Amino acid sequence: MGTSETAPSSTGRIDRLPASAQRFAPSADFTANAVAHADLYAKAEANREGFWADQARELHWHKPFTEVLDWSTPPFARWFADGELNVAYNCLDRHVLAGNGDRAALLWEGEPGDERRITYAELTDEVKRLANVLEGLGIGHGDRVVIYLPMIPEAISAMLAVARVGAIHSVVFGGFAADSLRARIDDAAAKLVITADGGYRKGKVSPLKPAVDQALSDSGSGAQTSVEHVLVVRRGGNDVGWVEGRDLWWHDTITQASPEHRAQPFPAENPLFILYTSGTTGKPKGILHTSGGYLTQVAFTNRAVHDLHPDTDVYWCTADIGWITGHSYVAYGPLANGATQVLYEGTPDTPHPGRWWEIVEKYRVSVLYTAPTAIRSFMKLGRAIPNRFDLSSLRVLGSVGEPINPEAWIWYHEVIGDTKAPIVDTWWQTETGAVMISPLPGVTETKPGSAQVPLPGISIDVVDQSGAPVGNGNGGLLVITAPWPSMLRGIWGDPQRFVETYWEKFRAQGYYFAGDGARFDEDGDLWLLGRVDDVMNVSGHRLSTAEIESALVAHEATAEAAVVGASDETTGQAVAAFVILKQSYLAEHSAEGLAQQLRLWVGEQIGPIARPRDVYIVSELPKTRSGKIMRRLLRDVAEGREVGDTTTLADASVMTVIAANVR
Ligand code: WT7
């Protein structure tokens, strides 16, 4: 099975411009003041572990490490294992102690236009109080805390306070529904949930607390919930239900708490967080990250890749803290570096489509890190909107989440970056914890659409099914060939799945299999070609086909369902569902009505991001003789292409019928 067959065709856009069409060299001006220098590659090449040890020493260690990497029992790595540190101390106290307490840590902008400027001293004070609150609630080393919050400063404080007391957070994206929330609470056996009454989205309050109440009352799983308390931030001002003894207001508890709290050191391998992400089965994987190696790599990459100068830059990463980008490049990387950053609560187009550019102008943002899907939707609205604002403060632009098509790259470069700001297209994953492949601004000559080269200290290859390198110019599977500090340490509660998913395929070579197709071009630059498994990438977020299929078949009208990712101009891929309805339902309802109901149903079950763009009602699904659904053929239909080779189908006529019905 070659990659060209399995990779989603949405990346066909990569080929629109020849690889060599355009190159962008960093300006001499930029290079002169850049954080990263070309010699980083040579240093890391000469001594990989020494290189990472140097980066780790940029952090504050309560007890310095003497070991760098222990890879004696692969795939279970240990980095800096005999060292001890406190992650929150590194993100807060040490900046205050260094005299930077008055520097703004967060420049927060609420969607309705309210604002808060929070200094490092103030954030430290808040986190110390909250750490005392947590300990008062019996939360300590190794306990799990679920955070289900909008993009408000309290979300950052909550993460840091959990880290400070040595507990483990699991942030659940506020867009997930009660069922998804409950599954994550249960899997981690969380003792505490930190939430808000609601947050602002699209001009109105979107409630959160009711979903928590529903998740905790839901007896669907039969088991009693592990949750003892729910800590609630008042943000939306909406009415909420209250369970006496269980629920606590944040503002009540925190004002009563002591502002004194000493950060205890924890071993470098102390778990820091669990973050759930979609895989090829219906059950999300709880990706586990630990402390010292993770913080080392997020801080280093944030400095080198974003060219972050903490004393002069205003940095803005637009990701939600519910995703890995929000963990690594909103919470931990920038704060470990003592940066000043913008945090924005709302949607890009509220109350007007220029809101982001207005924020860039208002705060003089100099480093912007966002996703191709956002860039494409701005591109669709046209350059007149950003042109109304002064974007001259921008000097570095980043992209993450999916391949950025050259057209969007050029638009970002010209319209947002005024052809001056270098663009860094960063490839990484929830599992890698931090950026792995990217240009270094000031060093790398870039090509629109290519993520370029592995970072210093990172070792990547593109191989065939047997693990042999395919060489420049050929497509294959992306692998990481050596351990890295911020690598996942496991899947929560499922070491077997960890080994099988990432390490089994290239066990002989000891490679990590990323699940992406890729190609080195003739110059040795990397082009990412999309997922090679049954995982979709919608707006830079991973969704599993199996998870959406099980939501669809949980609806009483559905007999069978198959889901594929179909290319979409704005979101990269969109969810397309093919559904066979039960005869009894078809007799009583219109197919269109049921299709619409099913779209909403998936949104309620999982969350709006999983809502299918298209639901096609069909009478059969294309299956092989062994009963496996041929998603490749369904993708052809959903993308309006000629249906490909059907010779392995049990019944070749099925596709003719489906294709005819869909058009
Ligand atoms: C998958 C990981 C990393 C944070 C956001 C997504 C795709 C990510 C790029 C890029 C091409 C990319 C890959 C990867 N991806 N960045 N710059 N170029 N593809 O995290 O949800 O863990 O998804 O996103 O397919 O495997 P995630």
XYZ file of C-alpha atoms in Angstrom, residues 63-638:
576
model
C 18.288 19.656 41.925
C 20.479 19.613 38.787
C 20.409 16.485 36.659
C 23.486 14.406 35.977
C 21.879 11.958 33.513
C 20.528 13.196 30.183
C 18.748 10.359 28.392
C 17.901 6.872 29.588
C 16.760 4.810 26.596
C 17.512 1.434 28.140
C 13.899 0.230 27.920
C 12.517 1.627 24.665
C 9.978 2.987 23.913
C 9.876 4.255 27.503
C 12.315 7.170 27.591
C 13.532 9.068 30.630
C 15.088 12.504 30.242
C 17.090 14.322 32.926
C 15.680 11.699 35.288
C 17.702 12.425 38.421
C 16.998 16.170 38.198
C 14.213 17.903 40.123
C 12.279 21.007 39.208
C 8.948 22.711 39.616
C 7.285 23.624 36.325
C 5.225 26.493 37.744
C 8.253 27.952 39.518
C 10.007 28.007 36.158
C 7.074 29.826 34.550
C 6.487 32.329 37.361
C 8.584 32.738 40.518
C 11.932 32.811 38.806
C 10.897 35.694 36.551
C 9.724 37.682 39.569
C 12.954 36.865 41.414
C 14.921 38.025 38.369
C 13.280 41.444 38.657
C 10.655 41.007 35.956
C 7.604 40.938 38.214
C 6.180 44.066 36.588
C 6.401 42.672 33.074
C 3.031 41.787 31.563
C 2.585 38.036 31.289
C -0.910 38.175 29.835
C -2.583 40.860 27.796
C -6.047 39.435 27.903
C -8.849 40.557 25.648
C -12.367 39.281 26.282
C -14.669 38.849 23.350
C -17.013 41.671 24.460
C -13.963 43.994 24.542
C -13.119 43.908 28.267
C -9.406 43.666 28.991
C -6.988 42.657 31.750
C -3.236 43.211 31.911
C -1.682 40.676 34.276
C 1.953 40.954 35.318
C 4.233 38.081 36.256
C 3.980 39.169 39.922
C 0.178 39.127 39.781
C 0.005 35.798 38.001
C 2.428 34.302 40.538
C 0.267 35.567 43.383
C -2.885 34.090 41.843
C -1.247 30.724 41.194
C 0.147 30.526 44.734
C -3.316 31.179 46.160
C -4.874 28.627 43.886
C -2.196 26.075 44.786
C -3.249 26.542 48.406
C -6.895 26.102 47.429
C -6.072 22.886 45.596
C -4.107 21.491 48.501
C -6.970 22.437 50.789
C -9.235 20.312 48.604
C -6.886 17.379 48.969
C -5.261 17.706 45.544
C -1.606 16.740 45.571
C 1.100 14.806 43.853
C -0.237 12.595 41.047
C -3.931 13.538 41.386
C -5.824 14.328 38.202
C -7.664 17.606 37.651
C -9.879 18.263 34.639
C -9.859 21.848 33.350
C -12.866 22.851 31.233
C -12.591 26.592 30.782
C -12.883 29.337 28.171
C -9.800 31.323 27.119
C -9.590 33.446 30.240
C -6.540 34.115 32.441
C -7.892 31.665 35.020
C -7.313 28.863 32.521
C -3.586 29.569 32.606
C -3.570 29.954 36.400
C -5.404 26.650 36.746
C -2.869 24.744 34.645
C 0.058 26.262 36.514
C -1.438 25.697 39.966
C -2.057 22.031 39.180
C 1.541 21.736 37.992
C 2.792 23.587 41.049
C 1.377 21.020 43.476
C 2.675 18.109 41.379
C -0.777 17.048 40.200
C -1.710 16.219 36.590
C -4.083 18.284 34.488
C -6.310 17.138 31.698
C -7.621 20.144 29.806
C -10.810 19.391 27.903
C -11.616 21.782 25.046
C -14.684 23.894 25.919
C -16.272 22.894 22.605
C -16.602 19.264 23.669
C -20.012 18.065 24.811
C -20.953 16.471 28.152
C -20.411 12.901 26.911
C -16.869 13.587 25.716
C -16.147 15.415 28.949
C -17.453 12.522 31.028
C -15.373 9.987 29.116
C -12.233 12.020 29.837
C -13.105 12.544 33.499
C -13.671 8.812 33.911
C -10.594 7.675 32.020
C -8.345 9.808 34.204
C -10.408 9.275 37.385
C -10.228 13.023 38.073
C -10.916 14.303 41.596
C -11.564 17.907 40.673
C -13.066 19.780 37.728
C -12.235 23.453 37.201
C -14.785 25.189 34.990
C -16.657 28.474 34.492
C -20.310 29.381 34.403
C -19.763 30.198 30.734
C -17.577 32.140 28.308
C -18.181 34.466 25.386
C -18.377 33.027 21.903
C -19.867 34.670 18.824
C -21.353 37.534 20.783
C -23.143 35.547 23.449
C -22.461 33.531 26.548
C -21.828 29.908 25.821
C -22.502 27.943 29.012
C -19.984 25.420 30.384
C -21.115 24.545 33.905
C -24.320 22.832 32.699
C -22.213 20.398 30.647
C -20.163 19.598 33.756
C -23.350 19.040 35.766
C -24.698 16.785 33.057
C -21.433 14.873 32.772
C -21.281 14.278 36.510
C -24.926 13.310 36.914
C -24.941 11.049 33.898
C -25.331 7.550 35.206
C -24.880 6.136 31.723
C -21.616 4.478 32.644
C -23.233 3.091 35.788
C -20.170 3.944 37.821
C -20.029 6.689 40.404
C -17.963 9.668 39.415
C -14.494 10.126 40.870
C -15.063 13.893 41.073
C -15.242 15.338 44.590
C -15.347 19.050 43.821
C -16.124 21.484 41.041
C -14.406 24.866 41.161
C -16.304 27.479 39.160
C -15.003 30.755 37.724
C -17.628 33.447 37.209
C -17.209 34.749 33.693
C -20.453 34.572 31.718
C -22.728 35.712 34.533
C -25.264 33.134 33.366
C -27.405 31.294 35.917
C -26.014 27.933 36.909
C -27.167 25.004 38.974
C -25.331 24.373 42.213
C -24.541 21.229 44.170
C -23.887 22.206 47.788
C -20.767 20.669 49.211
C -19.427 19.806 45.773
C -19.360 23.157 43.975
C -17.209 26.121 44.968
C -16.843 29.593 43.492
C -13.299 30.418 42.436
C -13.585 34.035 43.663
C -14.718 32.950 47.134
C -11.999 30.400 47.695
C -9.122 32.267 46.144
C -9.575 35.519 48.056
C -9.559 33.567 51.298
C -6.457 31.576 50.410
C -2.974 32.502 51.546
C -0.723 34.142 48.927
C 2.280 32.274 50.342
C 3.127 28.998 48.694
C 6.499 27.338 48.361
C 7.006 25.402 45.134
C 8.211 21.877 45.891
C 10.624 20.247 43.488
C 9.435 17.142 41.634
C 11.424 14.646 39.591
C 11.900 15.542 35.925
C 9.747 12.590 34.898
C 6.823 13.624 37.096
C 3.678 13.572 34.910
C 2.580 17.086 33.974
C -0.541 16.526 31.932
C -2.754 14.194 29.997
C -4.261 15.469 26.764
C -6.780 13.397 24.846
C -6.472 13.102 21.108
C -8.184 11.053 18.434
C -6.726 7.856 17.100
C -7.918 5.243 14.689
C -10.368 3.698 17.168
C -13.433 5.272 18.756
C -11.715 5.759 22.113
C -9.578 8.911 22.458
C -6.018 8.393 23.662
C -4.824 10.153 26.807
C -1.398 11.338 25.702
C 0.882 11.633 28.719
C 3.602 14.272 29.006
C 6.076 14.740 31.843
C 7.942 17.747 33.215
C 11.645 18.374 32.585
C 12.044 17.212 28.995
C 8.726 18.722 27.954
C 9.487 22.128 29.423
C 12.992 22.058 27.940
C 11.800 21.489 24.393
C 8.765 23.801 24.441
C 10.864 26.637 25.857
C 13.725 26.075 23.400
C 11.481 25.823 20.337
C 9.423 28.824 21.389
C 12.652 30.856 21.558
C 14.332 29.533 18.436
C 11.388 28.901 16.096
C 9.385 31.991 17.028
C 12.567 34.049 17.455
C 11.199 35.149 20.800
C 12.892 38.093 22.497
C 10.970 38.142 25.795
C 11.928 41.695 26.734
C 10.699 43.295 23.517
C 8.235 40.993 21.764
C 4.477 40.803 22.100
C 3.666 37.244 21.249
C 0.284 35.818 20.273
C -0.534 32.194 19.662
C -4.207 31.970 18.730
C -4.726 28.339 19.797
C -7.173 27.320 22.508
C -5.660 25.768 25.644
C -7.817 22.715 24.897
C -5.276 21.636 22.252
C -1.593 20.813 22.468
C -0.655 24.085 20.764
C -2.338 25.918 23.634
C -0.421 23.841 26.183
C 3.007 24.207 24.612
C 2.836 27.650 23.011
C 0.319 29.557 25.144
C 0.877 28.138 28.608
C 4.288 26.546 29.054
C 6.714 27.748 26.360
C 6.062 31.507 26.518
C 5.734 31.605 30.307
C 8.897 29.558 30.833
C 10.607 32.162 28.644
C 9.104 35.118 30.509
C 7.298 36.401 27.424
C 4.489 38.925 27.168
C 1.578 37.426 25.320
C -1.898 38.212 24.100
C -4.721 35.920 25.146
C -8.030 36.345 23.344
C -11.259 34.770 24.490
C -13.455 34.834 21.436
C -13.952 34.041 17.787
C -12.021 35.800 14.978
C -15.097 37.436 13.460
C -16.852 38.867 16.522
C -18.080 41.531 16.443
C -16.461 42.177 13.048
C -14.255 40.207 10.656
C -11.206 42.367 11.407
C -11.126 41.528 15.115
C -7.781 39.680 15.045
C -6.076 42.457 13.106
C -7.538 45.022 15.454
C -5.923 43.072 18.333
C -2.576 42.932 16.500
C -2.717 46.692 16.038
C -3.892 47.439 19.577
C -1.221 45.393 21.372
C 1.509 45.820 18.721
C 1.792 42.034 18.342
C 5.183 41.111 16.887
C 5.044 37.303 16.721
C 1.854 35.619 15.520
C 1.343 31.842 15.558
C -1.828 30.490 13.975
C -3.320 27.791 11.743
C -3.711 27.490 7.957
C -7.480 27.124 8.287
C -7.674 30.610 9.849
C -5.411 32.065 7.181
C -7.554 30.558 4.434
C -10.766 31.910 5.901
C -9.255 35.420 6.101
C -7.981 35.026 2.572
C -11.517 34.276 1.420
C -12.793 37.506 2.981
C -10.157 39.475 1.118
C -7.202 41.703 1.900
C -9.278 44.847 2.363
C -10.085 43.802 5.936
C -6.517 43.341 7.275
C -5.404 46.328 5.189
C -7.554 48.583 7.370
C -5.260 47.918 10.353
C -1.668 48.740 11.155
C 0.093 45.388 11.157
C 3.592 46.826 10.929
C 4.552 45.430 14.363
C 4.481 41.854 13.019
C 7.948 40.424 12.441
C 7.536 36.623 12.634
C 4.576 34.563 11.434
C 3.970 30.920 12.336
C 1.704 28.192 11.019
C 0.682 24.880 12.579
C -1.886 22.110 12.372
C -1.847 20.947 8.770
C 0.106 21.578 5.613
C -0.143 25.215 4.563
C -0.849 25.436 0.870
C 1.524 27.732 -1.063
C -1.332 30.075 -1.979
C -2.203 30.702 1.675
C 1.515 30.924 2.544
C 2.031 33.675 -0.036
C -1.059 35.544 1.118
C 0.080 35.345 4.761
C 3.516 36.560 3.695
C 2.291 39.476 1.580
C -0.909 40.676 3.216
C -0.196 39.991 6.881
C 3.606 40.058 6.937
C 4.075 42.851 4.357
C 6.622 40.546 2.616
C 9.079 41.153 5.494
C 8.161 38.721 8.258
C 9.614 35.227 7.857
C 7.064 32.405 7.975
C 7.695 29.295 10.048
C 5.612 26.297 9.028
C 5.901 24.026 12.059
C 5.177 20.307 11.978
C 4.516 18.479 15.216
C 1.815 16.535 17.059
C 0.100 16.174 20.415
C 2.446 13.234 20.911
C 5.658 15.079 20.084
C 4.768 17.817 22.586
C 6.784 20.466 20.779
C 7.819 21.523 17.286
C 9.951 18.943 15.446
C 10.209 20.174 11.862
C 10.387 23.850 10.943
C 12.553 26.504 9.407
C 14.541 28.644 11.842
C 13.860 32.323 11.135
C 17.048 34.122 10.284
C 18.688 30.880 9.243
C 16.563 28.871 6.817
C 15.705 29.848 3.274
C 12.022 28.897 2.992
C 9.807 27.424 0.298
C 6.049 27.996 0.560
C 4.354 24.721 1.456
C 7.374 22.924 2.874
C 7.944 22.474 6.619
C 11.628 22.383 5.633
C 13.990 20.597 8.024
C 14.142 18.805 11.385
C 15.099 21.127 14.225
C 18.539 20.814 15.780
C 18.558 17.765 18.055
C 15.709 16.090 16.138
C 16.174 13.175 13.816
C 13.607 12.472 11.086
C 13.418 10.178 8.094
C 10.972 9.152 5.377
C 10.807 5.393 4.924
C 8.893 2.701 3.067
C 6.717 0.023 4.678
C 9.803 -2.000 5.574
C 11.517 0.933 7.267
C 14.059 1.570 4.521
C 14.727 5.230 3.669
C 13.058 6.179 0.379
C 15.535 8.923 -0.453
C 15.005 12.413 -1.825
C 12.194 12.852 -4.292
C 10.076 9.918 -3.103
C 6.991 9.744 -0.899
C 6.879 7.526 2.169
C 6.097 7.400 5.867
C 7.402 9.988 8.310
C 9.360 8.537 11.234
C 11.302 9.989 14.129
C 14.462 7.982 14.461
C 15.766 9.046 17.884
C 14.112 9.978 21.200
C 13.459 13.672 21.918
C 12.914 15.463 25.251
C 9.219 16.388 24.865
C 8.141 13.000 23.504
C 5.003 11.442 24.938
C 5.772 9.023 27.735
C 2.707 6.870 27.165
C -1.048 6.628 26.775
C -2.776 7.043 30.115
C -3.686 3.638 31.491
C -2.803 1.796 28.274
C 0.899 1.021 27.777
C 0.016 -1.691 25.264
C -1.775 0.748 22.980
C 1.178 3.129 23.270
C 3.558 0.473 21.996
C 1.220 -0.765 19.270
C 0.210 2.624 17.901
C 3.586 4.284 17.647
C 6.382 1.748 17.964
C 5.270 -1.637 16.640
C 5.387 -0.782 12.962
C 9.129 -0.048 12.946
C 10.091 -2.033 16.012
C 13.206 -3.485 14.427
C 14.570 -0.007 13.757
C 13.240 1.575 16.976
C 11.483 4.345 15.023
C 8.475 6.339 16.162
C 5.739 6.179 13.507
C 3.944 9.515 13.255
C 1.035 8.446 11.034
C 1.867 11.053 8.373
C 2.990 10.671 4.800
C 5.930 12.847 3.721
C 8.526 13.404 1.044
C 12.002 14.922 0.948
C 12.384 17.014 -2.203
C 15.542 17.136 -4.285
C 17.108 19.647 -1.887
C 16.261 17.484 1.121
C 13.410 19.731 2.301
C 10.372 18.031 3.837
C 6.824 18.198 2.498
C 4.065 16.769 4.660
C 1.410 14.851 2.779
C -1.336 14.279 5.355
C -2.412 11.325 7.480
C -2.027 7.780 6.246
C -4.510 6.271 8.723
C -8.220 6.738 9.402
C -7.684 10.029 11.111
C -8.971 13.293 9.663
C -7.562 16.743 10.153
C -10.345 19.319 10.373
C -9.201 22.906 10.957
C -5.904 21.600 12.308
C -7.578 19.239 14.776
C -7.507 15.510 14.670
C -10.776 13.645 14.527
C -11.182 9.923 14.273
C -13.528 8.432 11.705
C -14.346 5.608 14.138
C -15.428 7.988 16.887
C -17.855 9.829 14.624
C -19.138 6.566 13.194
C -19.953 5.279 16.653
C -21.802 8.513 17.447
C -23.802 8.081 14.231
C -24.773 4.469 14.915
C -25.767 5.440 18.463
C -28.692 7.332 16.873
C -31.818 5.214 16.692
C -32.404 5.914 13.004
C -28.987 4.659 11.876
C -28.314 1.132 10.712
C -24.735 1.612 9.535
C -22.332 4.487 8.956
C -18.976 5.241 7.365
C -17.089 8.508 7.768
C -14.286 9.970 5.676
C -12.347 13.221 5.579
C -13.086 15.102 2.352
C -10.948 18.005 1.209
C -12.371 21.396 2.089
C -11.170 24.778 0.894
C -11.174 26.379 4.325
C -10.883 23.662 6.947
C -8.425 21.449 5.049
C -10.626 18.432 5.529
C -14.295 18.206 6.405
C -16.304 15.333 7.847
C -18.376 13.471 5.230
C -20.686 10.742 6.509
C -22.368 7.970 4.538
C -25.309 6.571 6.456
C -27.667 3.666 5.940
C -30.951 4.333 7.716
C -33.284 1.780 9.220
C -36.156 1.083 6.817
C -38.773 1.998 9.419
C -37.339 5.504 9.702
C -37.096 6.101 5.996
C -40.753 5.301 5.639
C -41.754 7.977 8.130
C -39.174 10.736 7.641
C -37.583 12.511 4.725
C -33.962 11.632 4.041
C -33.009 15.333 4.139
C -34.671 15.809 7.509
C -32.863 12.809 8.939
C -29.546 13.899 7.483
C -29.916 17.252 9.223
C -30.908 15.562 12.494
C -27.838 13.361 12.322
C -25.529 16.327 11.793
C -26.866 17.975 14.924
C -26.757 14.688 16.813
C -23.034 14.251 16.213
C -22.494 17.829 17.369
C -24.359 17.080 20.591
C -22.565 13.790 21.176
C -19.000 14.866 20.555
C -18.994 18.618 19.976
C -19.586 21.052 17.114
C -16.168 20.431 15.520
C -17.167 16.846 14.756
C -20.445 17.838 13.077
C -20.395 16.414 9.536
C -20.353 18.905 6.683
C -22.231 16.357 4.560
C -24.438 13.444 5.509
C -25.223 11.243 2.522
C -28.081 8.803 2.972
C -27.199 5.647 1.044
C -28.611 2.157 0.779
C -25.300 0.304 0.819
C -21.647 0.859 1.675
C -18.717 -0.275 -0.457
C -17.092 -3.271 1.223
C -14.360 -5.700 0.375
C -15.109 -9.429 0.390
C -13.796 -9.547 3.960
C -16.270 -6.829 4.979
C -13.879 -3.890 5.295
C -15.349 -0.558 4.235
C -13.351 0.986 1.382
C -13.097 4.556 2.570
C -10.902 5.511 -0.373
C -13.893 5.109 -2.683
C -16.173 7.110 -0.416
C -13.551 9.864 -0.352
C -13.619 9.918 -4.143
C -17.374 10.460 -4.041
C -17.266 13.079 -1.280
